[in-house]
Structures are given as C-alpha cells and as structure tokens.
Amino acid sequence: MKRVAILVSGGGSNMVALARSMEGDHPARPVLVLSNDPAAKGLERAAAMGIPVAAVDHRPFKGDRAAFEAALMEPLLAAEPDVICLAGFMRILTPGFTGRFAGRMLNIHPSLLPKYPGLHTHQRALDAGDTEAGCTVHEVTEVLDDGPILGQARVPVLPGDDADTLAARVLVQEHVLYPAVLRRYVSGDRTPVSL
Ligand code: GRF
C-alpha cells in the first residue's frame, strides 16, 4: 500500500478529491495532510475524513525558506510517504526540499503548462484571448511549475468568462485529473492522462 502525503494551504478541495479517490480498491492511502497555515480549512476537512493532519506556520520563519522547510520536513518524514502531492500548496519550495523528494512529488497547476507558470493563470489566459484553458499535473523539480507533465485537462473559455468563472470550470477538472494521475503514478504508470 503506497503512502501519500498531501500538502495544502487553503480549502483543500483537491486534497478531498484525492483522499476520496483512495477510498476502497486503490493501491494508495493518504497518511498525512500537512499545511503551512494552521488555519487552513483543508486541515479540518482532512481531520473530518480521519486523515492525520499537521501544520507548520511559515510566518515565524520570516522568509528563511530553508528553516521553514526543515520544520516542515519533520512531520512529513515521520509519515514516511512514498508520494507527496502538492494540492493548492502556495509556498515556493527550495531545491533542497524538491531534491529530497525528486521523482516522487507531484503538483497540480491551474493552466495548460508550459503556458502560464506562476500566479493569476486564468486572468492571463483571458487577457491573451485564449479559447482554451485547463490544468496540469506534473512532477515537481527545482524549477517552479516545470517538470515532466503527467496529465492535463482542457476546458473551453466561454464568452463572458471572467477569472472566477474560468477558475471554477478548471477546478472541476482538477478534481478529476489529479486522482486519475495519482492512480497511474502509484502503479508506476507514467503514461500522461489527457482529459
Ligand atoms: C486550485 O486552483 C489549484 O489548482 C491551485 O490552488 C487552487 C485551490 O486548490 N493550486 P484547493 O481547493 O485548495 O485544492
């Protein structure tokens, strides 16, 4: 049984989708939900699902990323994860951290990478006049929002869309894509998922 740790910063809707997908006949189980924000709603939702939770507040570390990551590493390593899923995790990780988990850390990003790495992806797609948008699950490397693509889901940009309506349409697909990618990934299958 593969052990999956999920890192969140906010509501954790992707975490919920991943955790639900691992109930029943699945080669993996969630063993920890970890956040940089002790008040993250995702922690409450995970606890309500019976998943162990932990939080390391990044604010006291005042930009000392290495020190924050050393503290984050403690509960994470204690859970002995085989795979780490970043799911709405909003802190940039240093090569020291990403290198430690190279080849077994995934992230979901709300754009069709390599377009729009970074923030405000939906507004940038709208500003560019794109007729299509979506989300990407990729392996995490030391380069932000880069790394081998493991799956993508596409949605139409509709007339009258704003960043919120587009984000909502993409988020629905995130909750389908990430569980589909994770299932293949923990089975050793790297065939990209295309939705
Ligand atoms: C989602 O759009 C995800 O792609 C981005 O953070 C947003 C919120 O994710 N990384 P969640 O609801 O906290 O999973």
PDB file of N, CA, C and O and ligand atoms in Angstrom, residues 7-16 42 45 86-90 107-111 121-122 135-136 167 170-171 174-175 178, ligand 1:
ATOM      1  N   LEU A   7       0.001  18.109   0.675  1.00  0.00           N
ATOM      2  CA  LEU A   7       0.293  19.428   1.235  1.00  0.00           C
ATOM      3  C   LEU A   7      -0.717  20.446   0.701  1.00  0.00           C
ATOM      4  O   LEU A   7      -0.942  20.511  -0.510  1.00  0.00           O
ATOM      5  N   VAL A   8      -1.318  21.186   1.625  1.00  0.00           N
ATOM      6  CA  VAL A   8      -2.346  22.169   1.275  1.00  0.00           C
ATOM      7  C   VAL A   8      -2.019  23.518   1.917  1.00  0.00           C
ATOM      8  O   VAL A   8      -1.259  23.595   2.876  1.00  0.00           O
ATOM      9  N   SER A   9      -2.640  24.567   1.364  1.00  0.00           N
ATOM     10  CA  SER A   9      -2.526  25.890   2.000  1.00  0.00           C
ATOM     11  C   SER A   9      -3.895  26.496   2.292  1.00  0.00           C
ATOM     12  O   SER A   9      -4.007  27.421   3.077  1.00  0.00           O
ATOM     13  N   GLY A  10      -4.914  25.965   1.588  1.00  0.00           N
ATOM     14  CA  GLY A  10      -6.228  26.606   1.722  1.00  0.00           C
ATOM     15  C   GLY A  10      -7.347  25.605   1.920  1.00  0.00           C
ATOM     16  O   GLY A  10      -7.252  24.726   2.771  1.00  0.00           O
ATOM     17  N   GLY A  11      -8.365  25.712   1.069  1.00  0.00           N
ATOM     18  CA  GLY A  11      -9.591  24.922   1.234  1.00  0.00           C
ATOM     19  C   GLY A  11      -9.391  23.429   1.061  1.00  0.00           C
ATOM     20  O   GLY A  11     -10.127  22.614   1.625  1.00  0.00           O
ATOM     21  N   GLY A  12      -8.387  23.041   0.255  1.00  0.00           N
ATOM     22  CA  GLY A  12      -8.095  21.620   0.135  1.00  0.00           C
ATOM     23  C   GLY A  12      -9.086  20.833  -0.702  1.00  0.00           C
ATOM     24  O   GLY A  12      -9.233  19.627  -0.524  1.00  0.00           O
ATOM     25  N   SER A  13      -9.748  21.478  -1.656  1.00  0.00           N
ATOM     26  CA  SER A  13     -10.709  20.712  -2.475  1.00  0.00           C
ATOM     27  C   SER A  13      -9.993  19.619  -3.276  1.00  0.00           C
ATOM     28  O   SER A  13     -10.535  18.529  -3.468  1.00  0.00           O
ATOM     29  N   ASN A  14      -8.766  19.897  -3.727  1.00  0.00           N
ATOM     30  CA  ASN A  14      -8.012  18.852  -4.436  1.00  0.00           C
ATOM     31  C   ASN A  14      -7.624  17.723  -3.488  1.00  0.00           C
ATOM     32  O   ASN A  14      -7.634  16.555  -3.883  1.00  0.00           O
ATOM     33  N   MET A  15      -7.301  18.066  -2.262  1.00  0.00           N
ATOM     34  CA  MET A  15      -6.960  17.054  -1.253  1.00  0.00           C
ATOM     35  C   MET A  15      -8.166  16.151  -1.035  1.00  0.00           C
ATOM     36  O   MET A  15      -8.042  14.922  -1.006  1.00  0.00           O
ATOM     37  N   VAL A  16      -9.345  16.740  -0.907  1.00  0.00           N
ATOM     38  CA  VAL A  16     -10.562  15.939  -0.684  1.00  0.00           C
ATOM     39  C   VAL A  16     -10.784  14.989  -1.860  1.00  0.00           C
ATOM     40  O   VAL A  16     -11.045  13.792  -1.682  1.00  0.00           O
ATOM     41  N   GLY A  42      -8.510  23.088   4.753  1.00  0.00           N
ATOM     42  CA  GLY A  42      -8.195  21.728   4.319  1.00  0.00           C
ATOM     43  C   GLY A  42      -7.812  20.821   5.475  1.00  0.00           C
ATOM     44  O   GLY A  42      -8.060  19.603   5.424  1.00  0.00           O
ATOM     45  N   ARG A  45     -11.027  19.613   7.026  1.00  0.00           N
ATOM     46  CA  ARG A  45     -11.689  18.649   6.137  1.00  0.00           C
ATOM     47  C   ARG A  45     -10.973  17.301   6.187  1.00  0.00           C
ATOM     48  O   ARG A  45     -11.592  16.250   6.188  1.00  0.00           O
ATOM     49  N   LEU A  86       1.370  17.995  -3.850  1.00  0.00           N
ATOM     50  CA  LEU A  86       1.106  19.406  -3.546  1.00  0.00           C
ATOM     51  C   LEU A  86      -0.268  19.708  -4.133  1.00  0.00           C
ATOM     52  O   LEU A  86      -0.504  19.466  -5.325  1.00  0.00           O
ATOM     53  N   ALA A  87      -1.170  20.183  -3.301  1.00  0.00           N
ATOM     54  CA  ALA A  87      -2.565  20.389  -3.743  1.00  0.00           C
ATOM     55  C   ALA A  87      -3.048  21.733  -3.230  1.00  0.00           C
ATOM     56  O   ALA A  87      -3.520  21.850  -2.099  1.00  0.00           O
ATOM     57  N   GLY A  88      -2.885  22.751  -4.056  1.00  0.00           N
ATOM     58  CA  GLY A  88      -3.220  24.090  -3.590  1.00  0.00           C
ATOM     59  C   GLY A  88      -2.232  24.540  -2.536  1.00  0.00           C
ATOM     60  O   GLY A  88      -2.547  25.283  -1.616  1.00  0.00           O
ATOM     61  N   PHE A  89      -1.006  24.061  -2.637  1.00  0.00           N
ATOM     62  CA  PHE A  89       0.061  24.450  -1.709  1.00  0.00           C
ATOM     63  C   PHE A  89       0.737  25.673  -2.293  1.00  0.00           C
ATOM     64  O   PHE A  89       1.222  25.616  -3.432  1.00  0.00           O
ATOM     65  N   MET A  90       0.738  26.783  -1.521  1.00  0.00           N
ATOM     66  CA  MET A  90       1.095  28.066  -2.114  1.00  0.00           C
ATOM     67  C   MET A  90       2.445  28.607  -1.649  1.00  0.00           C
ATOM     68  O   MET A  90       2.668  29.811  -1.646  1.00  0.00           O
ATOM     69  N   ASN A 107       2.495  18.002  -8.393  1.00  0.00           N
ATOM     70  CA  ASN A 107       1.802  19.264  -8.152  1.00  0.00           C
ATOM     71  C   ASN A 107       0.711  19.430  -9.195  1.00  0.00           C
ATOM     72  O   ASN A 107       0.842  18.951 -10.324  1.00  0.00           O
ATOM     73  N   ILE A 108      -0.363  20.111  -8.802  1.00  0.00           N
ATOM     74  CA  ILE A 108      -1.374  20.480  -9.792  1.00  0.00           C
ATOM     75  C   ILE A 108      -1.332  21.985  -9.969  1.00  0.00           C
ATOM     76  O   ILE A 108      -1.200  22.733  -9.005  1.00  0.00           O
ATOM     77  N   HIS A 109      -1.340  22.397 -11.230  1.00  0.00           N
ATOM     78  CA  HIS A 109      -1.229  23.817 -11.560  1.00  0.00           C
ATOM     79  C   HIS A 109      -2.390  24.190 -12.480  1.00  0.00           C
ATOM     80  O   HIS A 109      -2.654  23.474 -13.450  1.00  0.00           O
ATOM     81  N   PRO A 110      -3.068  25.307 -12.200  1.00  0.00           N
ATOM     82  CA  PRO A 110      -4.278  25.641 -12.965  1.00  0.00           C
ATOM     83  C   PRO A 110      -4.013  26.367 -14.287  1.00  0.00           C
ATOM     84  O   PRO A 110      -4.524  27.469 -14.535  1.00  0.00           O
ATOM     85  N   SER A 111      -3.171  25.729 -15.142  1.00  0.00           N
ATOM     86  CA  SER A 111      -3.025  26.207 -16.520  1.00  0.00           C
ATOM     87  C   SER A 111      -2.540  25.026 -17.365  1.00  0.00           C
ATOM     88  O   SER A 111      -2.148  23.990 -16.822  1.00  0.00           O
ATOM     89  N   THR A 121      -3.203  32.623 -13.333  1.00  0.00           N
ATOM     90  CA  THR A 121      -3.175  31.923 -14.621  1.00  0.00           C
ATOM     91  C   THR A 121      -4.434  32.176 -15.452  1.00  0.00           C
ATOM     92  O   THR A 121      -4.351  32.330 -16.661  1.00  0.00           O
ATOM     93  N   HIS A 122      -5.585  32.238 -14.782  1.00  0.00           N
ATOM     94  CA  HIS A 122      -6.842  32.362 -15.550  1.00  0.00           C
ATOM     95  C   HIS A 122      -6.958  33.759 -16.167  1.00  0.00           C
ATOM     96  O   HIS A 122      -7.333  33.900 -17.332  1.00  0.00           O
ATOM     97  N   CYS A 135      -5.795  22.582 -16.702  1.00  0.00           N
ATOM     98  CA  CYS A 135      -4.907  22.339 -15.568  1.00  0.00           C
ATOM     99  C   CYS A 135      -3.920  21.237 -15.918  1.00  0.00           C
ATOM    100  O   CYS A 135      -4.142  20.459 -16.863  1.00  0.00           O
ATOM    101  N   THR A 136      -2.856  21.201 -15.164  1.00  0.00           N
ATOM    102  CA  THR A 136      -1.757  20.266 -15.414  1.00  0.00           C
ATOM    103  C   THR A 136      -1.292  19.635 -14.113  1.00  0.00           C
ATOM    104  O   THR A 136      -1.146  20.331 -13.106  1.00  0.00           O
ATOM    105  N   ALA A 167     -11.914  29.832 -13.447  1.00  0.00           N
ATOM    106  CA  ALA A 167     -11.277  29.055 -12.364  1.00  0.00           C
ATOM    107  C   ALA A 167     -12.207  27.947 -11.879  1.00  0.00           C
ATOM    108  O   ALA A 167     -11.773  26.817 -11.639  1.00  0.00           O
ATOM    109  N   VAL A 170     -12.251  25.120 -14.390  1.00  0.00           N
ATOM    110  CA  VAL A 170     -10.998  24.357 -14.350  1.00  0.00           C
ATOM    111  C   VAL A 170     -10.936  23.494 -13.089  1.00  0.00           C
ATOM    112  O   VAL A 170     -10.541  22.331 -13.132  1.00  0.00           O
ATOM    113  N   LEU A 171     -11.393  24.054 -11.975  1.00  0.00           N
ATOM    114  CA  LEU A 171     -11.305  23.331 -10.685  1.00  0.00           C
ATOM    115  C   LEU A 171     -12.077  22.012 -10.739  1.00  0.00           C
ATOM    116  O   LEU A 171     -11.612  21.000 -10.203  1.00  0.00           O
ATOM    117  N   GLU A 174      -9.769  19.691 -12.279  1.00  0.00           N
ATOM    118  CA  GLU A 174      -8.645  19.358 -11.393  1.00  0.00           C
ATOM    119  C   GLU A 174      -9.010  18.151 -10.530  1.00  0.00           C
ATOM    120  O   GLU A 174      -8.190  17.255 -10.311  1.00  0.00           O
ATOM    121  N   HIS A 175     -10.246  18.133 -10.073  1.00  0.00           N
ATOM    122  CA  HIS A 175     -10.705  17.088  -9.155  1.00  0.00           C
ATOM    123  C   HIS A 175     -10.888  15.748  -9.862  1.00  0.00           C
ATOM    124  O   HIS A 175     -11.018  14.718  -9.210  1.00  0.00           O
ATOM    125  N   TYR A 178      -6.382  15.023 -11.088  1.00  0.00           N
ATOM    126  CA  TYR A 178      -5.358  14.670 -10.104  1.00  0.00           C
ATOM    127  C   TYR A 178      -5.518  13.215  -9.601  1.00  0.00           C
ATOM    128  O   TYR A 178      -4.544  12.451  -9.612  1.00  0.00           O
TER     129      TYR A 178
HETATM  130  C1  GRF B   1      -6.643  25.358  -7.284  1.00  0.00           C
HETATM  131  O1  GRF B   1      -6.963  26.165  -8.401  1.00  0.00           O
HETATM  132  C2  GRF B   1      -5.304  24.702  -7.549  1.00  0.00           C
HETATM  133  O2  GRF B   1      -5.058  24.465  -8.909  1.00  0.00           O
HETATM  134  C3  GRF B   1      -4.351  25.732  -7.045  1.00  0.00           C
HETATM  135  O3  GRF B   1      -4.940  26.150  -5.824  1.00  0.00           O
HETATM  136  C4  GRF B   1      -6.369  26.240  -6.053  1.00  0.00           C
HETATM  137  C5  GRF B   1      -7.133  25.825  -4.829  1.00  0.00           C
HETATM  138  O4  GRF B   1      -6.876  24.463  -4.599  1.00  0.00           O
HETATM  139  N1  GRF B   1      -3.024  25.199  -6.892  1.00  0.00           N
HETATM  140  P1  GRF B   1      -7.589  23.660  -3.355  1.00  0.00           P
HETATM  141  O5  GRF B   1      -9.073  23.907  -3.444  1.00  0.00           O
HETATM  142  O6  GRF B   1      -7.017  24.219  -2.073  1.00  0.00           O
HETATM  143  O7  GRF B   1      -7.231  22.223  -3.606  1.00  0.00           O
END
